[in-house]
Amino acid sequence: MSTLYDLDDGRLEDLTPSAKLVYLVMDRTENELTQQEIIEETTLAPRTVRHALTRLEDLGVVVSHPSFEDARQRVYTISTRDEE
């Protein structure tokens, strides 16, 4: 796992506290998470989680793809340096 503090390029410094929380929750798990699972773990509002995920994807620290179990949902995971 790469923690928030392992990212030496400073991409996460200017994020909102809610976006940092979303990142930390995702970093804690080895599994891919749906938006609903992130909402449940963080207790943040759905709109707040959507905004945080969009921002994290824009920065390249989170990647997503359609769920294999339910193509209507996307699953999110922390990106590796190779995926950037």
JSON list of N, CA, C and O in Angstrom, two decimals, residues 4 12 14-26 38 42 44 48-49 51-56 59 61-62 78:
[
{"chain": "A", "resi": 4, "resn": "LEU", "atom": "N", "xyz": [-0.78, 8.16, 1.85]},
{"chain": "A", "resi": 4, "resn": "LEU", "atom": "CA", "xyz": [-0.84, 9.55, 1.43]},
{"chain": "A", "resi": 4, "resn": "LEU", "atom": "C", "xyz": [0.53, 10.20, 1.52]},
{"chain": "A", "resi": 4, "resn": "LEU", "atom": "O", "xyz": [0.90, 10.99, 0.67]},
{"chain": "A", "resi": 12, "resn": "LEU", "atom": "N", "xyz": [-1.44, 15.42, -3.69]},
{"chain": "A", "resi": 12, "resn": "LEU", "atom": "CA", "xyz": [-2.59, 15.38, -2.80]},
{"chain": "A", "resi": 12, "resn": "LEU", "atom": "C", "xyz": [-2.64, 16.54, -1.81]},
{"chain": "A", "resi": 12, "resn": "LEU", "atom": "O", "xyz": [-3.61, 16.71, -1.11]},
{"chain": "A", "resi": 14, "resn": "ASP", "atom": "N", "xyz": [-3.12, 19.76, -2.07]},
{"chain": "A", "resi": 14, "resn": "ASP", "atom": "CA", "xyz": [-4.14, 20.78, -2.24]},
{"chain": "A", "resi": 14, "resn": "ASP", "atom": "C", "xyz": [-5.56, 20.23, -2.30]},
{"chain": "A", "resi": 14, "resn": "ASP", "atom": "O", "xyz": [-6.50, 20.98, -2.56]},
{"chain": "A", "resi": 15, "resn": "LEU", "atom": "N", "xyz": [-5.73, 18.95, -2.04]},
{"chain": "A", "resi": 15, "resn": "LEU", "atom": "CA", "xyz": [-7.07, 18.36, -2.06]},
{"chain": "A", "resi": 15, "resn": "LEU", "atom": "C", "xyz": [-7.87, 18.76, -0.83]},
{"chain": "A", "resi": 15, "resn": "LEU", "atom": "O", "xyz": [-7.31, 19.09, 0.22]},
{"chain": "A", "resi": 16, "resn": "THR", "atom": "N", "xyz": [-9.18, 18.69, -0.97]},
{"chain": "A", "resi": 16, "resn": "THR", "atom": "CA", "xyz": [-10.06, 18.94, 0.17]},
{"chain": "A", "resi": 16, "resn": "THR", "atom": "C", "xyz": [-9.90, 17.82, 1.19]},
{"chain": "A", "resi": 16, "resn": "THR", "atom": "O", "xyz": [-9.49, 16.70, 0.83]},
{"chain": "A", "resi": 17, "resn": "PRO", "atom": "N", "xyz": [-10.26, 18.06, 2.43]},
{"chain": "A", "resi": 17, "resn": "PRO", "atom": "CA", "xyz": [-10.20, 16.99, 3.43]},
{"chain": "A", "resi": 17, "resn": "PRO", "atom": "C", "xyz": [-11.05, 15.78, 3.04]},
{"chain": "A", "resi": 17, "resn": "PRO", "atom": "O", "xyz": [-10.64, 14.63, 3.27]},
{"chain": "A", "resi": 18, "resn": "SER", "atom": "N", "xyz": [-12.19, 16.00, 2.40]},
{"chain": "A", "resi": 18, "resn": "SER", "atom": "CA", "xyz": [-13.03, 14.86, 2.00]},
{"chain": "A", "resi": 18, "resn": "SER", "atom": "C", "xyz": [-12.37, 14.03, 0.92]},
{"chain": "A", "resi": 18, "resn": "SER", "atom": "O", "xyz": [-12.44, 12.80, 0.93]},
{"chain": "A", "resi": 19, "resn": "ALA", "atom": "N", "xyz": [-11.67, 14.66, -0.01]},
{"chain": "A", "resi": 19, "resn": "ALA", "atom": "CA", "xyz": [-10.96, 13.91, -1.05]},
{"chain": "A", "resi": 19, "resn": "ALA", "atom": "C", "xyz": [-9.81, 13.11, -0.44]},
{"chain": "A", "resi": 19, "resn": "ALA", "atom": "O", "xyz": [-9.54, 11.98, -0.85]},
{"chain": "A", "resi": 20, "resn": "LYS", "atom": "N", "xyz": [-9.13, 13.69, 0.53]},
{"chain": "A", "resi": 20, "resn": "LYS", "atom": "CA", "xyz": [-8.06, 12.96, 1.22]},
{"chain": "A", "resi": 20, "resn": "LYS", "atom": "C", "xyz": [-8.62, 11.77, 1.98]},
{"chain": "A", "resi": 20, "resn": "LYS", "atom": "O", "xyz": [-8.02, 10.70, 2.00]},
{"chain": "A", "resi": 21, "resn": "LEU", "atom": "N", "xyz": [-9.80, 11.94, 2.59]},
{"chain": "A", "resi": 21, "resn": "LEU", "atom": "CA", "xyz": [-10.44, 10.84, 3.30]},
{"chain": "A", "resi": 21, "resn": "LEU", "atom": "C", "xyz": [-10.80, 9.72, 2.33]},
{"chain": "A", "resi": 21, "resn": "LEU", "atom": "O", "xyz": [-10.56, 8.54, 2.63]},
{"chain": "A", "resi": 22, "resn": "VAL", "atom": "N", "xyz": [-11.35, 10.05, 1.19]},
{"chain": "A", "resi": 22, "resn": "VAL", "atom": "CA", "xyz": [-11.69, 9.05, 0.18]},
{"chain": "A", "resi": 22, "resn": "VAL", "atom": "C", "xyz": [-10.42, 8.29, -0.22]},
{"chain": "A", "resi": 22, "resn": "VAL", "atom": "O", "xyz": [-10.41, 7.06, -0.29]},
{"chain": "A", "resi": 23, "resn": "TYR", "atom": "N", "xyz": [-9.34, 9.02, -0.45]},
{"chain": "A", "resi": 23, "resn": "TYR", "atom": "CA", "xyz": [-8.08, 8.39, -0.83]},
{"chain": "A", "resi": 23, "resn": "TYR", "atom": "C", "xyz": [-7.60, 7.43, 0.28]},
{"chain": "A", "resi": 23, "resn": "TYR", "atom": "O", "xyz": [-7.20, 6.30, 0.00]},
{"chain": "A", "resi": 24, "resn": "LEU", "atom": "N", "xyz": [-7.65, 7.87, 1.51]},
{"chain": "A", "resi": 24, "resn": "LEU", "atom": "CA", "xyz": [-7.17, 7.03, 2.62]},
{"chain": "A", "resi": 24, "resn": "LEU", "atom": "C", "xyz": [-8.01, 5.78, 2.78]},
{"chain": "A", "resi": 24, "resn": "LEU", "atom": "O", "xyz": [-7.48, 4.69, 3.05]},
{"chain": "A", "resi": 25, "resn": "VAL", "atom": "N", "xyz": [-9.33, 5.91, 2.62]},
{"chain": "A", "resi": 25, "resn": "VAL", "atom": "CA", "xyz": [-10.20, 4.73, 2.71]},
{"chain": "A", "resi": 25, "resn": "VAL", "atom": "C", "xyz": [-9.86, 3.75, 1.59]},
{"chain": "A", "resi": 25, "resn": "VAL", "atom": "O", "xyz": [-9.77, 2.54, 1.81]},
{"chain": "A", "resi": 26, "resn": "MET", "atom": "N", "xyz": [-9.64, 4.27, 0.40]},
{"chain": "A", "resi": 26, "resn": "MET", "atom": "CA", "xyz": [-9.29, 3.40, -0.72]},
{"chain": "A", "resi": 26, "resn": "MET", "atom": "C", "xyz": [-7.91, 2.77, -0.53]},
{"chain": "A", "resi": 26, "resn": "MET", "atom": "O", "xyz": [-7.70, 1.62, -0.89]},
{"chain": "A", "resi": 38, "resn": "ILE", "atom": "N", "xyz": [-17.62, 3.29, -0.92]},
{"chain": "A", "resi": 38, "resn": "ILE", "atom": "CA", "xyz": [-16.84, 4.42, -0.42]},
{"chain": "A", "resi": 38, "resn": "ILE", "atom": "C", "xyz": [-17.73, 5.35, 0.41]},
{"chain": "A", "resi": 38, "resn": "ILE", "atom": "O", "xyz": [-17.33, 5.82, 1.48]},
{"chain": "A", "resi": 42, "resn": "THR", "atom": "N", "xyz": [-16.93, 6.16, 4.34]},
{"chain": "A", "resi": 42, "resn": "THR", "atom": "CA", "xyz": [-16.56, 7.51, 4.73]},
{"chain": "A", "resi": 42, "resn": "THR", "atom": "C", "xyz": [-17.69, 8.27, 5.41]},
{"chain": "A", "resi": 42, "resn": "THR", "atom": "O", "xyz": [-17.42, 9.27, 6.08]},
{"chain": "A", "resi": 44, "resn": "LEU", "atom": "N", "xyz": [-19.61, 10.14, 3.92]},
{"chain": "A", "resi": 44, "resn": "LEU", "atom": "CA", "xyz": [-19.74, 11.41, 3.20]},
{"chain": "A", "resi": 44, "resn": "LEU", "atom": "C", "xyz": [-20.97, 11.35, 2.30]},
{"chain": "A", "resi": 44, "resn": "LEU", "atom": "O", "xyz": [-21.44, 10.27, 1.94]},
{"chain": "A", "resi": 48, "resn": "THR", "atom": "N", "xyz": [-20.42, 14.55, -2.58]},
{"chain": "A", "resi": 48, "resn": "THR", "atom": "CA", "xyz": [-19.06, 14.82, -2.12]},
{"chain": "A", "resi": 48, "resn": "THR", "atom": "C", "xyz": [-18.10, 13.73, -2.58]},
{"chain": "A", "resi": 48, "resn": "THR", "atom": "O", "xyz": [-16.99, 14.01, -3.03]},
{"chain": "A", "resi": 49, "resn": "VAL", "atom": "N", "xyz": [-18.54, 12.48, -2.48]},
{"chain": "A", "resi": 49, "resn": "VAL", "atom": "CA", "xyz": [-17.71, 11.36, -2.91]},
{"chain": "A", "resi": 49, "resn": "VAL", "atom": "C", "xyz": [-17.50, 11.40, -4.42]},
{"chain": "A", "resi": 49, "resn": "VAL", "atom": "O", "xyz": [-16.39, 11.20, -4.90]},
{"chain": "A", "resi": 51, "resn": "HIS", "atom": "N", "xyz": [-17.48, 14.02, -6.36]},
{"chain": "A", "resi": 51, "resn": "HIS", "atom": "CA", "xyz": [-16.54, 15.10, -6.64]},
{"chain": "A", "resi": 51, "resn": "HIS", "atom": "C", "xyz": [-15.11, 14.69, -6.27]},
{"chain": "A", "resi": 51, "resn": "HIS", "atom": "O", "xyz": [-14.17, 14.93, -7.03]},
{"chain": "A", "resi": 52, "resn": "ALA", "atom": "N", "xyz": [-14.95, 14.05, -5.13]},
{"chain": "A", "resi": 52, "resn": "ALA", "atom": "CA", "xyz": [-13.62, 13.61, -4.69]},
{"chain": "A", "resi": 52, "resn": "ALA", "atom": "C", "xyz": [-13.04, 12.59, -5.66]},
{"chain": "A", "resi": 52, "resn": "ALA", "atom": "O", "xyz": [-11.86, 12.67, -6.03]},
{"chain": "A", "resi": 53, "resn": "LEU", "atom": "N", "xyz": [-13.85, 11.63, -6.10]},
{"chain": "A", "resi": 53, "resn": "LEU", "atom": "CA", "xyz": [-13.36, 10.62, -7.04]},
{"chain": "A", "resi": 53, "resn": "LEU", "atom": "C", "xyz": [-12.97, 11.24, -8.38]},
{"chain": "A", "resi": 53, "resn": "LEU", "atom": "O", "xyz": [-11.94, 10.87, -8.96]},
{"chain": "A", "resi": 54, "resn": "THR", "atom": "N", "xyz": [-13.76, 12.18, -8.84]},
{"chain": "A", "resi": 54, "resn": "THR", "atom": "CA", "xyz": [-13.43, 12.87, -10.09]},
{"chain": "A", "resi": 54, "resn": "THR", "atom": "C", "xyz": [-12.10, 13.59, -9.95]},
{"chain": "A", "resi": 54, "resn": "THR", "atom": "O", "xyz": [-11.23, 13.51, -10.83]},
{"chain": "A", "resi": 55, "resn": "ARG", "atom": "N", "xyz": [-11.91, 14.29, -8.86]},
{"chain": "A", "resi": 55, "resn": "ARG", "atom": "CA", "xyz": [-10.66, 15.03, -8.64]},
{"chain": "A", "resi": 55, "resn": "ARG", "atom": "C", "xyz": [-9.46, 14.08, -8.54]},
{"chain": "A", "resi": 55, "resn": "ARG", "atom": "O", "xyz": [-8.41, 14.32, -9.12]},
{"chain": "A", "resi": 56, "resn": "LEU", "atom": "N", "xyz": [-9.64, 12.97, -7.81]},
{"chain": "A", "resi": 56, "resn": "LEU", "atom": "CA", "xyz": [-8.56, 11.99, -7.66]},
{"chain": "A", "resi": 56, "resn": "LEU", "atom": "C", "xyz": [-8.22, 11.33, -9.00]},
{"chain": "A", "resi": 56, "resn": "LEU", "atom": "O", "xyz": [-7.06, 11.09, -9.30]},
{"chain": "A", "resi": 59, "resn": "LEU", "atom": "N", "xyz": [-6.20, 13.72, -11.11]},
{"chain": "A", "resi": 59, "resn": "LEU", "atom": "CA", "xyz": [-4.80, 13.77, -10.67]},
{"chain": "A", "resi": 59, "resn": "LEU", "atom": "C", "xyz": [-4.03, 12.50, -11.02]},
{"chain": "A", "resi": 59, "resn": "LEU", "atom": "O", "xyz": [-2.80, 12.46, -10.90]},
{"chain": "A", "resi": 61, "resn": "VAL", "atom": "N", "xyz": [-4.29, 9.56, -9.43]},
{"chain": "A", "resi": 61, "resn": "VAL", "atom": "CA", "xyz": [-3.99, 8.70, -8.28]},
{"chain": "A", "resi": 61, "resn": "VAL", "atom": "C", "xyz": [-5.05, 7.62, -8.08]},
{"chain": "A", "resi": 61, "resn": "VAL", "atom": "O", "xyz": [-4.84, 6.69, -7.31]},
{"chain": "A", "resi": 62, "resn": "VAL", "atom": "N", "xyz": [-6.18, 7.76, -8.77]},
{"chain": "A", "resi": 62, "resn": "VAL", "atom": "CA", "xyz": [-7.25, 6.78, -8.71]},
{"chain": "A", "resi": 62, "resn": "VAL", "atom": "C", "xyz": [-7.63, 6.43, -10.14]},
{"chain": "A", "resi": 62, "resn": "VAL", "atom": "O", "xyz": [-7.66, 7.30, -11.02]},
{"chain": "A", "resi": 78, "resn": "ILE", "atom": "N", "xyz": [-6.74, 2.58, -6.18]},
{"chain": "A", "resi": 78, "resn": "ILE", "atom": "CA", "xyz": [-5.56, 3.45, -6.22]},
{"chain": "A", "resi": 78, "resn": "ILE", "atom": "C", "xyz": [-4.71, 3.02, -7.40]},
{"chain": "A", "resi": 78, "resn": "ILE", "atom": "O", "xyz": [-4.46, 1.83, -7.60]}
]
